[in-house]
Amino acid sequence: MSDTPEQPGPAELREPSLDAQIAAYQREFADLDPQVEKVVSALGRLNRRMNVAYGRQVSYLGISNAEWEVLKTLVLAGAPYRLGPGELAKRLGLTPAAMTHRIDRMAGEGLVTRDRDENNRVRVIVELTDEGRTKWFEAMRMATDFEEELLQDLSADERAVLGELLIRLLRRVEHAQPDAGGRLTDLE
């Protein structure tokens, strides 16, 4: 029995089941630990599918994943939901040029404002607008519904254990790759 549900569409376009993928890897690389590969591959597939689902949700609101990331970063900064473009770029792992392009687009859509700092006229401040906060809030509602549905088959105890296990894995990666929070310049 396969661990991956059948996907619609032509067979040649479907991703193989995890079992089939692991069997193929083992055929080509005998040192593979199938238990490790099952966990890592399942996490990768889950992450991709969740990103697609979140992308669909925010596109329904008329924003992109990239814009959602900026909105989220400004909200996480706390009231008054303001950061400089350099700090935004750093937190998102973007180049200053990429951040400028994103801010330009979002300011044009009324999601953020970009103004000179009153105390330092050289410094620019990006601030979340009411419209941007509304979009963030709507996206959070949709995400919460999706996440509750995703985890509906797990008990509260199972959710707690899964959360702790995933945090342990995350800490291991963060320790081994402390610079992997954003996009790495050597991978761009």
PDB file of C-alpha atoms in Angstrom:
ATOM      1  CA  MET A   1       0.000   0.000   0.000  1.00  0.00           C
ATOM      2  CA  SER A   2       1.352   3.402  -0.986  1.00  0.00           C
ATOM      3  CA  ASP A   3       1.944   6.254   1.469  1.00  0.00           C
ATOM      4  CA  THR A   4       1.055   8.881  -1.132  1.00  0.00           C
ATOM      5  CA  PRO A   5      -2.533   9.155  -2.325  1.00  0.00           C
ATOM      6  CA  GLU A   6      -3.106   8.786  -6.050  1.00  0.00           C
ATOM      7  CA  GLN A   7      -2.911  12.069  -7.840  1.00  0.00           C
ATOM      8  CA  PRO A   8      -5.205  13.046 -10.663  1.00  0.00           C
ATOM      9  CA  GLY A   9      -3.945  13.465 -14.189  1.00  0.00           C
ATOM     10  CA  PRO A  10      -1.877  11.419 -16.607  1.00  0.00           C
ATOM     11  CA  ALA A  11       0.443   8.856 -15.019  1.00  0.00           C
ATOM     12  CA  GLU A  12       3.536  10.448 -16.533  1.00  0.00           C
ATOM     13  CA  LEU A  13       2.758  13.727 -14.735  1.00  0.00           C
ATOM     14  CA  ARG A  14       2.121  12.188 -11.303  1.00  0.00           C
ATOM     15  CA  GLU A  15       4.694  12.216  -8.570  1.00  0.00           C
ATOM     16  CA  PRO A  16       5.591   8.654  -7.538  1.00  0.00           C
ATOM     17  CA  SER A  17       4.405   7.414  -4.161  1.00  0.00           C
ATOM     18  CA  LEU A  18       6.886   7.804  -1.322  1.00  0.00           C
ATOM     19  CA  ASP A  19       7.377   4.038  -1.314  1.00  0.00           C
ATOM     20  CA  ALA A  20       8.184   4.045  -5.040  1.00  0.00           C
ATOM     21  CA  GLN A  21      10.502   7.020  -4.657  1.00  0.00           C
ATOM     22  CA  ILE A  22      12.377   5.412  -1.761  1.00  0.00           C
ATOM     23  CA  ALA A  23      12.647   2.100  -3.629  1.00  0.00           C
ATOM     24  CA  ALA A  24      14.138   3.919  -6.625  1.00  0.00           C
ATOM     25  CA  TYR A  25      16.604   5.773  -4.391  1.00  0.00           C
ATOM     26  CA  GLN A  26      17.608   2.512  -2.677  1.00  0.00           C
ATOM     27  CA  ARG A  27      18.144   0.899  -6.059  1.00  0.00           C
ATOM     28  CA  GLU A  28      20.543   3.702  -7.016  1.00  0.00           C
ATOM     29  CA  PHE A  29      22.066   4.430  -3.592  1.00  0.00           C
ATOM     30  CA  ALA A  30      22.401   1.361  -1.363  1.00  0.00           C
ATOM     31  CA  ASP A  31      23.451   3.358   1.743  1.00  0.00           C
ATOM     32  CA  LEU A  32      20.105   5.123   1.958  1.00  0.00           C
ATOM     33  CA  ASP A  33      18.233   4.791   5.244  1.00  0.00           C
ATOM     34  CA  PRO A  34      14.601   4.341   4.118  1.00  0.00           C
ATOM     35  CA  GLN A  35      13.172   5.615   7.420  1.00  0.00           C
ATOM     36  CA  VAL A  36      15.156   8.848   7.191  1.00  0.00           C
ATOM     37  CA  GLU A  37      14.247   9.283   3.528  1.00  0.00           C
ATOM     38  CA  LYS A  38      10.559   8.689   4.264  1.00  0.00           C
ATOM     39  CA  VAL A  39      10.524  11.441   6.916  1.00  0.00           C
ATOM     40  CA  VAL A  40      12.522  13.926   4.844  1.00  0.00           C
ATOM     41  CA  SER A  41      10.603  13.259   1.621  1.00  0.00           C
ATOM     42  CA  ALA A  42       7.235  13.464   3.383  1.00  0.00           C
ATOM     43  CA  LEU A  43       8.226  16.779   4.978  1.00  0.00           C
ATOM     44  CA  GLY A  44       9.355  18.115   1.596  1.00  0.00           C
ATOM     45  CA  ARG A  45       6.138  17.090  -0.121  1.00  0.00           C
ATOM     46  CA  LEU A  46       4.018  18.442   2.709  1.00  0.00           C
ATOM     47  CA  ASN A  47       5.878  21.765   2.573  1.00  0.00           C
ATOM     48  CA  ARG A  48       5.396  22.075  -1.211  1.00  0.00           C
ATOM     49  CA  ARG A  49       1.698  21.257  -1.033  1.00  0.00           C
ATOM     50  CA  MET A  50       1.112  23.627   1.880  1.00  0.00           C
ATOM     51  CA  ASN A  51       2.913  26.418   0.003  1.00  0.00           C
ATOM     52  CA  VAL A  52       0.650  25.823  -3.007  1.00  0.00           C
ATOM     53  CA  ALA A  53      -2.436  25.903  -0.767  1.00  0.00           C
ATOM     54  CA  TYR A  54      -1.316  29.113   0.951  1.00  0.00           C
ATOM     55  CA  GLY A  55      -0.504  30.634  -2.438  1.00  0.00           C
ATOM     56  CA  ARG A  56      -3.997  29.886  -3.674  1.00  0.00           C
ATOM     57  CA  GLN A  57      -5.491  31.449  -0.573  1.00  0.00           C
ATOM     58  CA  VAL A  58      -3.561  34.697  -0.804  1.00  0.00           C
ATOM     59  CA  SER A  59      -4.148  34.936  -4.554  1.00  0.00           C
ATOM     60  CA  TYR A  60      -7.866  34.789  -3.775  1.00  0.00           C
ATOM     61  CA  LEU A  61      -7.249  37.948  -1.729  1.00  0.00           C
ATOM     62  CA  GLY A  62      -5.424  39.583  -4.642  1.00  0.00           C
ATOM     63  CA  ILE A  63      -1.929  39.342  -3.181  1.00  0.00           C
ATOM     64  CA  SER A  64       1.073  37.129  -3.894  1.00  0.00           C
ATOM     65  CA  ASN A  65       3.055  34.889  -1.551  1.00  0.00           C
ATOM     66  CA  ALA A  66       5.857  37.453  -1.761  1.00  0.00           C
ATOM     67  CA  GLU A  67       3.512  40.234  -0.662  1.00  0.00           C
ATOM     68  CA  TRP A  68       2.121  38.026   2.106  1.00  0.00           C
ATOM     69  CA  GLU A  69       5.675  37.566   3.425  1.00  0.00           C
ATOM     70  CA  VAL A  70       6.151  41.345   3.660  1.00  0.00           C
ATOM     71  CA  LEU A  71       2.780  41.818   5.392  1.00  0.00           C
ATOM     72  CA  LYS A  72       3.613  39.046   7.852  1.00  0.00           C
ATOM     73  CA  THR A  73       7.057  40.514   8.567  1.00  0.00           C
ATOM     74  CA  LEU A  74       5.582  43.937   9.291  1.00  0.00           C
ATOM     75  CA  VAL A  75       2.956  42.434  11.611  1.00  0.00           C
ATOM     76  CA  LEU A  76       5.631  40.414  13.414  1.00  0.00           C
ATOM     77  CA  ALA A  77       7.590  43.646  13.964  1.00  0.00           C
ATOM     78  CA  GLY A  78       4.686  44.803  16.138  1.00  0.00           C
ATOM     79  CA  ALA A  79       2.794  48.067  16.289  1.00  0.00           C
ATOM     80  CA  PRO A  80       3.149  50.467  14.567  1.00  0.00           C
ATOM     81  CA  TYR A  81       4.075  47.802  11.942  1.00  0.00           C
ATOM     82  CA  ARG A  82       7.027  49.679  10.494  1.00  0.00           C
ATOM     83  CA  LEU A  83      10.494  48.690   9.308  1.00  0.00           C
ATOM     84  CA  GLY A  84      13.141  50.101   7.050  1.00  0.00           C
ATOM     85  CA  PRO A  85      13.558  48.479   3.632  1.00  0.00           C
ATOM     86  CA  GLY A  86      16.999  47.166   4.609  1.00  0.00           C
ATOM     87  CA  GLU A  87      15.630  45.453   7.714  1.00  0.00           C
ATOM     88  CA  LEU A  88      12.741  43.996   5.701  1.00  0.00           C
ATOM     89  CA  ALA A  89      15.180  42.678   3.090  1.00  0.00           C
ATOM     90  CA  LYS A  90      17.380  41.151   5.781  1.00  0.00           C
ATOM     91  CA  ARG A  91      14.468  39.448   7.550  1.00  0.00           C
ATOM     92  CA  LEU A  92      13.153  38.051   4.254  1.00  0.00           C
ATOM     93  CA  GLY A  93      16.554  37.049   2.892  1.00  0.00           C
ATOM     94  CA  LEU A  94      16.220  39.340  -0.136  1.00  0.00           C
ATOM     95  CA  THR A  95      18.578  41.680  -1.914  1.00  0.00           C
ATOM     96  CA  PRO A  96      17.893  45.392  -1.434  1.00  0.00           C
ATOM     97  CA  ALA A  97      16.935  45.675  -5.131  1.00  0.00           C
ATOM     98  CA  ALA A  98      14.407  42.839  -4.845  1.00  0.00           C
ATOM     99  CA  MET A  99      12.971  44.415  -1.709  1.00  0.00           C
ATOM    100  CA  THR A 100      12.662  47.807  -3.408  1.00  0.00           C
ATOM    101  CA  HIS A 101      10.770  46.234  -6.300  1.00  0.00           C
ATOM    102  CA  ARG A 102       8.417  44.451  -3.896  1.00  0.00           C
ATOM    103  CA  ILE A 103       7.806  47.596  -1.842  1.00  0.00           C
ATOM    104  CA  ASP A 104       7.125  49.621  -5.021  1.00  0.00           C
ATOM    105  CA  ARG A 105       4.468  47.130  -6.095  1.00  0.00           C
ATOM    106  CA  MET A 106       2.883  46.909  -2.655  1.00  0.00           C
ATOM    107  CA  ALA A 107       2.821  50.688  -2.178  1.00  0.00           C
ATOM    108  CA  GLY A 108       1.075  50.965  -5.546  1.00  0.00           C
ATOM    109  CA  GLU A 109      -1.529  48.456  -4.330  1.00  0.00           C
ATOM    110  CA  GLY A 110      -2.092  50.384  -1.098  1.00  0.00           C
ATOM    111  CA  LEU A 111      -0.764  47.588   1.143  1.00  0.00           C
ATOM    112  CA  VAL A 112       2.135  49.613   2.555  1.00  0.00           C
ATOM    113  CA  THR A 113       3.329  53.183   2.621  1.00  0.00           C
ATOM    114  CA  ARG A 114       6.894  54.306   2.130  1.00  0.00           C
ATOM    115  CA  ASP A 115       7.832  57.601   3.744  1.00  0.00           C
ATOM    116  CA  ARG A 116      10.920  59.389   4.973  1.00  0.00           C
ATOM    117  CA  ASP A 117      11.700  58.980   8.662  1.00  0.00           C
ATOM    118  CA  GLU A 118      10.774  62.237  10.404  1.00  0.00           C
ATOM    119  CA  ASN A 119      13.863  61.986  12.634  1.00  0.00           C
ATOM    120  CA  ASN A 120      16.276  61.031   9.843  1.00  0.00           C
ATOM    121  CA  ARG A 121      15.234  62.299   6.404  1.00  0.00           C
ATOM    122  CA  VAL A 122      17.738  59.955   4.714  1.00  0.00           C
ATOM    123  CA  ARG A 123      16.042  56.875   6.177  1.00  0.00           C
ATOM    124  CA  VAL A 124      12.920  55.397   4.578  1.00  0.00           C
ATOM    125  CA  ILE A 125      10.213  53.662   6.612  1.00  0.00           C
ATOM    126  CA  VAL A 126       7.809  51.071   5.223  1.00  0.00           C
ATOM    127  CA  GLU A 127       4.555  50.887   7.152  1.00  0.00           C
ATOM    128  CA  LEU A 128       1.594  48.558   6.934  1.00  0.00           C
ATOM    129  CA  THR A 129      -1.628  50.287   5.819  1.00  0.00           C
ATOM    130  CA  ASP A 130      -5.120  49.462   7.044  1.00  0.00           C
ATOM    131  CA  GLU A 131      -5.675  47.677   3.713  1.00  0.00           C
ATOM    132  CA  GLY A 132      -2.475  45.659   4.200  1.00  0.00           C
ATOM    133  CA  ARG A 133      -3.483  44.695   7.729  1.00  0.00           C
ATOM    134  CA  THR A 134      -6.941  43.674   6.503  1.00  0.00           C
ATOM    135  CA  LYS A 135      -5.366  41.430   3.837  1.00  0.00           C
ATOM    136  CA  TRP A 136      -3.044  39.934   6.447  1.00  0.00           C
ATOM    137  CA  PHE A 137      -5.974  39.269   8.791  1.00  0.00           C
ATOM    138  CA  GLU A 138      -8.080  37.655   6.031  1.00  0.00           C
ATOM    139  CA  ALA A 139      -5.144  35.453   5.006  1.00  0.00           C
ATOM    140  CA  MET A 140      -4.652  34.395   8.623  1.00  0.00           C
ATOM    141  CA  ARG A 141      -8.311  33.393   8.919  1.00  0.00           C
ATOM    142  CA  MET A 142      -8.054  31.294   5.762  1.00  0.00           C
ATOM    143  CA  ALA A 143      -4.774  29.735   6.887  1.00  0.00           C
ATOM    144  CA  THR A 144      -6.205  28.883  10.298  1.00  0.00           C
ATOM    145  CA  ASP A 145      -9.139  27.053   8.708  1.00  0.00           C
ATOM    146  CA  PHE A 146      -6.788  25.175   6.359  1.00  0.00           C
ATOM    147  CA  GLU A 147      -4.410  24.228   9.180  1.00  0.00           C
ATOM    148  CA  GLU A 148      -7.227  22.999  11.411  1.00  0.00           C
ATOM    149  CA  GLU A 149      -8.477  20.826   8.552  1.00  0.00           C
ATOM    150  CA  LEU A 150      -4.944  19.576   7.878  1.00  0.00           C
ATOM    151  CA  LEU A 151      -4.503  18.430  11.478  1.00  0.00           C
ATOM    152  CA  GLN A 152      -8.058  17.224  12.107  1.00  0.00           C
ATOM    153  CA  ASP A 153      -7.062  13.540  12.262  1.00  0.00           C
ATOM    154  CA  LEU A 154      -4.504  14.132  15.019  1.00  0.00           C
ATOM    155  CA  SER A 155      -5.446  14.237  18.672  1.00  0.00           C
ATOM    156  CA  ALA A 156      -4.297  17.117  20.850  1.00  0.00           C
ATOM    157  CA  ASP A 157      -1.552  14.882  22.261  1.00  0.00           C
ATOM    158  CA  GLU A 158      -0.427  13.837  18.776  1.00  0.00           C
ATOM    159  CA  ARG A 159      -0.331  17.479  17.672  1.00  0.00           C
ATOM    160  CA  ALA A 160       1.790  18.354  20.712  1.00  0.00           C
ATOM    161  CA  VAL A 161       4.227  15.489  20.056  1.00  0.00           C
ATOM    162  CA  LEU A 162       4.439  16.293  16.334  1.00  0.00           C
ATOM    163  CA  GLY A 163       5.044  19.957  17.111  1.00  0.00           C
ATOM    164  CA  GLU A 164       7.868  19.113  19.520  1.00  0.00           C
ATOM    165  CA  LEU A 165       9.465  16.678  17.075  1.00  0.00           C
ATOM    166  CA  LEU A 166       9.356  19.195  14.240  1.00  0.00           C
ATOM    167  CA  ILE A 167      10.847  21.879  16.487  1.00  0.00           C
ATOM    168  CA  ARG A 168      13.706  19.517  17.353  1.00  0.00           C
ATOM    169  CA  LEU A 169      14.377  18.988  13.648  1.00  0.00           C
ATOM    170  CA  LEU A 170      14.173  22.724  13.004  1.00  0.00           C
ATOM    171  CA  ARG A 171      16.656  23.445  15.796  1.00  0.00           C
ATOM    172  CA  ARG A 172      19.055  20.883  14.345  1.00  0.00           C
ATOM    173  CA  VAL A 173      18.915  22.530  10.914  1.00  0.00           C
ATOM    174  CA  GLU A 174      19.219  26.022  12.408  1.00  0.00           C
ATOM    175  CA  HIS A 175      22.275  24.929  14.389  1.00  0.00           C
ATOM    176  CA  ALA A 176      23.920  23.269  11.386  1.00  0.00           C
ATOM    177  CA  GLN A 177      22.891  26.002   8.904  1.00  0.00           C
ATOM    178  CA  PRO A 178      22.500  29.241  10.922  1.00  0.00           C
ATOM    179  CA  ASP A 179      22.421  31.361   7.769  1.00  0.00           C
ATOM    180  CA  ALA A 180      19.640  29.363   6.086  1.00  0.00           C
ATOM    181  CA  GLY A 181      16.750  31.530   7.307  1.00  0.00           C
ATOM    182  CA  GLY A 182      16.504  33.442   4.065  1.00  0.00           C
ATOM    183  CA  ARG A 183      17.788  32.996   0.560  1.00  0.00           C
ATOM    184  CA  LEU A 184      21.458  32.219   0.432  1.00  0.00           C
ATOM    185  CA  THR A 185      23.559  34.278  -1.929  1.00  0.00           C
ATOM    186  CA  ASP A 186      25.466  31.165  -2.979  1.00  0.00           C
ATOM    187  CA  LEU A 187      22.205  29.518  -4.072  1.00  0.00           C
ATOM    188  CA  GLU A 188      20.695  32.438  -6.019  1.00  0.00           C
TER     189      GLU A 188
END
